[in-house]
Amino acid sequence: MYIHPDASAVAGALAPDEPVILNRPHAAARAARFFAQKFPGKSLYAVKANPSPELLRVLWDAGITHYDVASIAEVRLVRAVLPEAVLCFMHPVKTAAAIAEAYTVHGVRTFSLDTQEELDKIVAATAAADGSPATDLSLCVRLRVSSDYAELSLASKFGIDLADAAPLLQATRQVADALGICFHVGSQAMTPFAYVQAMERVRAAIVDASVTVDIIDVGGGFPSIYPGMTPPPLEDYFASIHRAAESLPISYSSELWCEPGRALCAEYNSLIVRVEKRRGQELYINDGAYGALYDAAHVGWRFPVRCLVAGRSGEAERFSFYGPTCDDADYMEGPFELPADIQAGDYVEIGMLGAYGAAMRTKFNGFGEGTALDVADEPMDSQYRGRRDTRVSDNVVSLR
Ligand SMILES: *Cc1c(COP(=O)(O)O)cnc(C)c1O
């Protein structure tokens, strides 16, 4: 595939009528190498953040061998793209048919759960034809933890409360070859303390249940950089997690896992959109809430932007966006800073859309077509370039 230098070159050469997704394989590979080399354990890519087959191959080539999948469709997809990958089925609510297919057809051995019913389902669905139970299961009990330090909560839906965890951990220990405890601190966790606090809950769960635990899985939540959200360097997170894991009552041979989604793919994509109309400080663009800008519309997430038209030199002003569909909810408040003299027909690049952006596009209302191209330049921001000062000592108070 031809690799364009950057977004301006693409807009200049193609003057695209539809939005264009830009891929930066080098940025995703750099993120993957960083996790593969520096996380003090195993890194599972959380496929839901961006299931693009091209991206899956980039991550695999850069050293990511394990994949956190949440549906049978994700299991089949990753198995088809990466025949040798280790797949971990980490959705705590699965159908019996999905578990059985994952186990027997696709070689999945790792499953998560947060109820006795799900444990019974997994045991039944993985039993041999003669009814004998599987002896090779790695089962991770999902513990509910606080999302207080994350930008997007994941605390209310999944996870067993600490107070109820002991019987489930003991029952799971009975049938598991390897017993794990997993959790998710919420997405875009802005301080390593989120993990330290969650690990304290893990400690209490282990002590309460008096079980031997083989896997500690700290989940996702590792942050990327967005306007107004500059987290501490990822090294700080890794150091805090490492220290917290070392102090748990578990054996030296137990494993530490993490499940980064956002952090591995945020820098992979940006998007070229065209301004179709300007109304004051509102720009009508050709992608939106039903396209790659779901989070910008629904949770007010801000993404970095730049105007791709040479000669627009007006001072930066604050704009909001309307997407192309007829739905009033197709509105992105921003603010997005663009030149004061921006006008209809101008192209804009929206950055850091690799996580929960490119993956979220729908064809609602006849929009959502468009191509993807590779570009060679750097993402608008990066967790993995240059030196970022670590500040392990003050990470406990680095809440905004
Ligand atoms: C969504 C999800 C992840 C990835 O979360 P990020 O915040 O994108 O890192 C990891 N694990 C599980 C179980 C998830 O549901």
XYZ file of C-alpha atoms and ligand atoms in Angstrom:
415
model
C 0.000 0.000 0.000
C 1.261 3.482 -0.872
C 2.146 5.424 2.254
C 1.209 9.094 2.181
C 3.430 11.536 4.062
C 0.652 13.074 6.151
C -2.957 14.253 6.300
C -2.305 17.449 4.342
C -0.842 15.448 1.488
C -3.878 13.155 1.461
C -6.337 16.068 1.478
C -4.342 17.817 -1.251
C -4.020 14.773 -3.487
C -7.489 13.277 -3.086
C -9.789 16.153 -2.031
C -11.932 13.396 -0.487
C -15.723 13.755 -0.398
C -15.967 11.199 2.414
C -14.064 11.085 5.714
C -10.714 9.302 5.485
C -9.282 7.187 8.305
C -5.510 7.503 8.552
C -3.513 4.560 9.924
C -0.147 4.967 11.607
C 1.182 1.418 11.946
C 4.527 2.707 13.236
C 2.778 4.380 16.197
C 0.824 1.249 17.146
C 3.976 -0.864 16.824
C 5.840 1.524 19.114
C 3.094 1.315 21.733
C 3.073 -2.487 21.502
C 6.851 -2.732 21.894
C 6.636 -0.437 24.906
C 4.106 -2.665 26.682
C 5.800 -5.889 25.576
C 9.156 -4.689 26.908
C 8.289 -2.535 29.910
C 5.134 -3.847 31.538
C 6.343 -6.145 34.347
C 4.218 -9.038 33.107
C 2.086 -10.036 30.136
C 0.091 -7.553 28.040
C -3.202 -8.682 26.493
C -4.588 -6.372 23.816
C -8.276 -5.567 24.514
C -9.636 -6.070 21.020
C -12.821 -4.046 21.456
C -10.835 -0.789 21.457
C -10.068 -1.331 17.762
C -10.579 -4.698 16.050
C -9.008 -3.729 12.717
C -7.230 -6.797 11.252
C -4.347 -4.617 10.014
C -3.856 -3.318 13.553
C -4.015 -6.836 15.021
C -1.164 -7.873 12.702
C 0.889 -4.805 13.632
C 0.513 -5.557 17.339
C 1.366 -9.231 16.856
C 4.497 -8.360 14.853
C 5.537 -5.957 17.625
C 5.329 -8.600 20.346
C 1.726 -8.737 21.602
C 0.897 -12.456 21.756
C -2.230 -12.419 23.991
C -5.633 -10.936 23.152
C -8.551 -10.052 25.406
C -11.716 -10.884 23.476
C -15.273 -10.327 24.679
C -17.580 -11.961 22.128
C -17.522 -15.053 19.958
C -17.222 -12.777 16.914
C -14.031 -11.290 18.375
C -12.767 -14.800 19.127
C -13.330 -15.859 15.497
C -11.850 -12.638 14.121
C -8.605 -12.780 16.070
C -8.249 -16.525 15.496
C -8.642 -15.972 11.728
C -6.134 -13.114 11.604
C -3.628 -14.494 14.138
C -3.751 -18.317 14.173
C -1.142 -18.590 16.934
C -2.424 -15.894 19.280
C -3.477 -16.773 22.824
C -7.086 -15.703 23.292
C -8.603 -14.858 26.665
C -12.394 -14.585 26.834
C -12.729 -11.827 29.420
C -16.421 -10.896 29.264
C -17.988 -12.051 32.549
C -21.346 -12.845 30.884
C -21.111 -15.280 27.961
C -23.466 -17.700 26.265
C -22.897 -21.422 26.735
C -22.556 -21.797 22.958
C -19.878 -19.085 22.795
C -17.889 -20.701 25.612
C -18.142 -24.148 24.015
C -17.060 -22.909 20.566
C -14.224 -20.843 22.036
C -12.955 -23.831 24.024
C -13.352 -26.642 21.531
C -12.853 -24.896 18.179
C -10.555 -21.956 18.933
C -8.409 -23.256 21.786
C -9.471 -20.673 24.361
C -8.554 -21.745 27.892
C -8.869 -18.477 29.821
C -12.295 -17.149 30.832
C -13.481 -14.523 33.285
C -16.579 -14.623 35.496
C -18.207 -12.740 38.331
C -20.994 -15.125 39.448
C -21.437 -18.759 40.484
C -23.898 -19.152 37.573
C -21.221 -18.146 35.068
C -18.757 -20.547 36.705
C -21.272 -23.406 36.386
C -21.874 -22.433 32.759
C -18.156 -22.455 31.941
C -17.630 -25.831 33.641
C -20.586 -27.365 31.797
C -19.709 -25.892 28.406
C -16.083 -27.055 28.551
C -16.749 -30.598 29.857
C -15.857 -33.561 27.646
C -18.564 -35.587 25.900
C -18.451 -38.139 28.730
C -19.102 -35.358 31.227
C -15.610 -35.208 32.702
C -14.650 -31.640 33.563
C -11.907 -29.728 31.788
C -8.623 -29.727 33.687
C -6.882 -26.972 31.754
C -8.951 -23.875 32.553
C -7.518 -20.541 33.657
C -10.418 -18.770 35.353
C -10.276 -15.125 36.376
C -12.777 -13.822 38.918
C -13.642 -10.220 38.104
C -13.619 -8.045 41.210
C -15.547 -4.798 41.324
C -13.243 -1.851 41.980
C -13.611 1.904 42.086
C -13.632 3.946 38.865
C -12.996 7.147 40.795
C -9.720 7.888 39.076
C -10.812 7.159 35.501
C -12.463 9.383 32.925
C -14.909 6.650 31.882
C -16.427 4.456 34.589
C -16.584 0.687 34.266
C -17.559 0.130 37.890
C -21.286 -0.401 37.775
C -21.713 -3.218 35.295
C -19.304 -6.029 36.088
C -17.399 -7.430 38.997
C -18.280 -9.158 42.243
C -18.220 -7.094 45.433
C -15.366 -7.774 47.781
C -17.857 -8.786 50.485
C -19.197 -11.621 48.293
C -15.968 -12.672 46.613
C -14.635 -15.341 48.985
C -17.139 -18.143 48.182
C -16.786 -17.523 44.439
C -12.982 -17.538 44.618
C -13.060 -20.783 46.589
C -15.519 -22.431 44.200
C -13.494 -21.303 41.195
C -10.281 -22.601 42.797
C -11.891 -26.073 42.937
C -12.320 -26.307 39.162
C -9.561 -24.083 37.780
C -6.102 -25.213 36.790
C -5.033 -21.589 37.257
C -7.032 -19.117 39.349
C -6.869 -15.422 38.535
C -8.304 -12.222 39.902
C -9.029 -9.466 37.393
C -10.506 -5.990 37.590
C -10.891 -2.848 35.507
C -10.268 0.565 37.033
C -12.195 2.369 34.251
C -10.890 3.762 31.013
C -8.337 6.600 30.828
C -7.225 6.256 34.453
C -5.481 9.530 35.186
C -3.284 8.323 38.052
C -1.434 5.089 38.913
C -3.124 5.284 42.292
C -6.230 3.818 40.641
C -4.351 0.514 40.331
C -2.754 0.727 43.760
C -6.178 1.133 45.341
C -7.626 -1.743 43.302
C -4.713 -3.977 44.327
C -5.575 -3.315 47.968
C -9.001 -4.771 47.264
C -7.363 -7.759 45.566
C -5.255 -8.285 48.656
C -8.341 -8.264 50.880
C -10.097 -10.736 48.571
C -7.149 -13.141 48.656
C -6.856 -12.935 52.437
C -10.616 -13.388 52.958
C -10.819 -16.415 50.710
C -7.448 -17.938 51.698
C -6.917 -19.261 48.196
C -3.788 -19.643 46.103
C -3.932 -17.178 43.232
C -1.901 -17.767 40.064
C -2.785 -14.699 37.976
C -3.313 -11.056 38.863
C -4.843 -9.209 35.905
C -4.943 -5.439 36.356
C -7.128 -4.929 33.281
C -7.118 -1.878 31.012
C -7.439 1.802 31.749
C -3.943 2.875 30.737
C -4.346 6.419 29.456
C -3.512 8.195 26.249
C -3.058 11.953 25.774
C -5.944 14.236 24.803
C -6.498 18.003 25.111
C -6.807 18.827 28.793
C -5.841 15.269 29.772
C -2.115 14.727 30.119
C -1.547 11.749 32.387
C 1.704 10.816 34.118
C 4.073 8.672 32.021
C 3.143 5.008 31.686
C 6.385 4.025 33.419
C 4.846 5.414 36.602
C 1.833 3.140 36.206
C 4.034 0.120 35.582
C 6.218 0.887 38.601
C 3.228 1.343 40.906
C 1.567 -1.845 39.666
C 4.805 -3.783 40.004
C 5.285 -2.645 43.591
C 1.683 -3.369 44.503
C 1.852 -6.844 42.932
C 5.115 -7.662 44.725
C 3.467 -6.998 48.059
C 0.444 -9.277 47.467
C 0.196 -12.610 49.300
C 0.837 -14.654 46.152
C 3.677 -16.932 45.097
C 6.673 -15.826 43.074
C 5.563 -17.999 40.196
C 2.217 -16.244 39.813
C 1.711 -14.107 36.733
C 0.898 -10.432 36.319
C -1.271 -9.494 33.351
C -2.720 -6.295 31.961
C -5.314 -5.664 29.237
C -4.545 -2.345 27.528
C -6.971 -1.257 24.834
C -6.804 2.501 24.486
C -3.080 2.814 25.229
C -2.126 0.403 22.446
C -4.251 1.908 19.694
C -5.178 5.546 20.429
C -2.266 6.805 18.353
C -2.994 4.417 15.475
C -5.726 6.483 13.781
C -6.666 10.007 12.954
C -9.477 11.156 10.692
C -9.757 13.665 7.864
C -13.142 15.404 7.740
C -14.413 18.219 5.554
C -16.279 21.263 6.748
C -19.524 21.282 4.751
C -21.015 24.399 6.318
C -20.096 27.031 8.872
C -22.663 28.721 11.142
C -20.828 31.065 13.463
C -18.680 28.945 15.747
C -20.411 25.732 14.649
C -18.851 23.638 11.925
C -20.943 21.043 10.076
C -18.522 18.233 9.263
C -18.956 14.903 7.469
C -18.303 12.548 10.421
C -19.839 12.545 13.881
C -21.624 10.735 16.710
C -22.507 7.756 14.506
C -19.055 7.768 12.962
C -15.685 7.901 14.661
C -16.691 10.696 17.051
C -18.976 8.710 19.376
C -17.079 9.700 22.515
C -16.831 13.339 21.436
C -20.634 13.425 21.183
C -21.731 11.198 24.028
C -19.212 11.900 26.779
C -17.882 15.260 25.597
C -14.418 13.845 24.906
C -12.048 16.344 23.323
C -9.715 15.332 20.532
C -6.872 17.375 19.048
C -7.633 18.994 15.676
C -5.767 20.851 12.968
C -6.858 22.641 9.818
C -5.286 21.108 6.715
C -5.666 24.134 4.443
C -2.503 26.148 3.901
C -3.080 29.848 4.286
C -5.749 29.663 6.991
C -3.864 31.785 9.404
C -6.582 33.215 11.596
C -5.998 33.148 15.309
C -7.225 29.961 16.985
C -10.855 30.139 18.054
C -13.129 27.637 19.726
C -15.596 25.698 17.582
C -18.136 22.947 18.095
C -19.036 20.338 15.467
C -22.260 18.999 13.999
C -22.055 15.573 12.357
C -23.682 14.687 9.030
C -26.802 12.799 10.175
C -30.201 14.412 10.741
C -30.102 13.606 14.463
C -29.739 16.552 16.840
C -27.622 14.332 19.091
C -25.026 14.291 16.317
C -23.261 17.186 18.018
C -19.757 17.424 19.425
C -19.412 20.326 21.818
C -15.634 20.338 22.035
C -14.382 23.030 22.132
C -12.117 22.348 19.166
C -9.539 25.033 18.446
C -9.235 25.971 14.766
C -8.268 29.074 12.768
C -10.798 31.905 12.981
C -11.084 32.068 9.171
C -11.897 28.366 8.639
C -14.703 27.904 6.113
C -16.818 25.390 4.209
C -14.704 23.192 1.963
C -11.743 23.152 4.372
C -10.332 19.865 5.574
C -9.630 19.188 9.246
C -7.632 16.367 10.799
C -8.949 14.993 14.100
C -6.271 13.109 16.016
C -5.985 10.297 18.577
C -9.017 8.395 17.264
C -7.517 4.918 17.195
C -9.249 3.809 20.391
C -13.051 3.678 20.500
C -13.118 5.965 17.427
C -12.413 4.177 14.196
C -14.045 1.081 15.757
C -17.351 2.825 16.485
C -18.410 3.872 12.971
C -21.884 2.962 11.755
C -23.668 3.501 8.444
C -26.622 5.270 10.103
C -28.495 7.645 7.811
C -26.335 6.702 4.816
C -23.090 8.066 6.207
C -20.027 6.191 7.404
C -18.498 5.236 4.068
C -14.923 6.188 3.473
C -11.496 4.725 3.050
C -8.478 4.078 5.220
C -4.942 5.002 4.192
C -1.509 4.664 5.770
C 0.446 7.804 6.619
C 4.056 8.165 7.752
C 3.991 11.194 10.049
C 3.695 11.144 13.822
C 0.386 11.165 15.720
C -0.706 14.518 17.144
C 0.451 13.448 20.573
C 2.246 10.450 21.991
C 2.873 8.566 25.206
C 5.840 6.869 23.606
C 7.993 9.565 22.036
C 10.657 11.653 23.655
C 11.350 11.695 27.347
C 8.497 12.315 29.718
C 9.538 13.033 33.260
C 8.472 10.359 35.674
C 7.096 11.502 38.956
C 6.535 8.341 40.892
C 6.816 10.214 44.158
C 3.795 12.439 43.593
C 1.561 10.119 41.638
C -0.745 9.686 44.572
C -1.786 13.311 44.356
C -1.756 13.776 40.601
C -5.541 13.876 40.303
C -6.721 16.829 38.261
C -12.612 -2.336 27.584
C -11.813 -3.310 28.360
C -10.409 -3.211 28.380
C -9.648 -2.096 27.726
O -9.807 -0.912 28.435
P -8.956 0.406 28.058
O -9.467 1.419 28.996
O -9.235 0.694 26.633
O -7.526 0.073 28.264
C -9.710 -4.182 29.081
N -10.337 -5.189 29.721
C -11.681 -5.318 29.718
C -12.293 -6.467 30.430
C -12.462 -4.384 29.049
O -13.796 -4.499 29.063
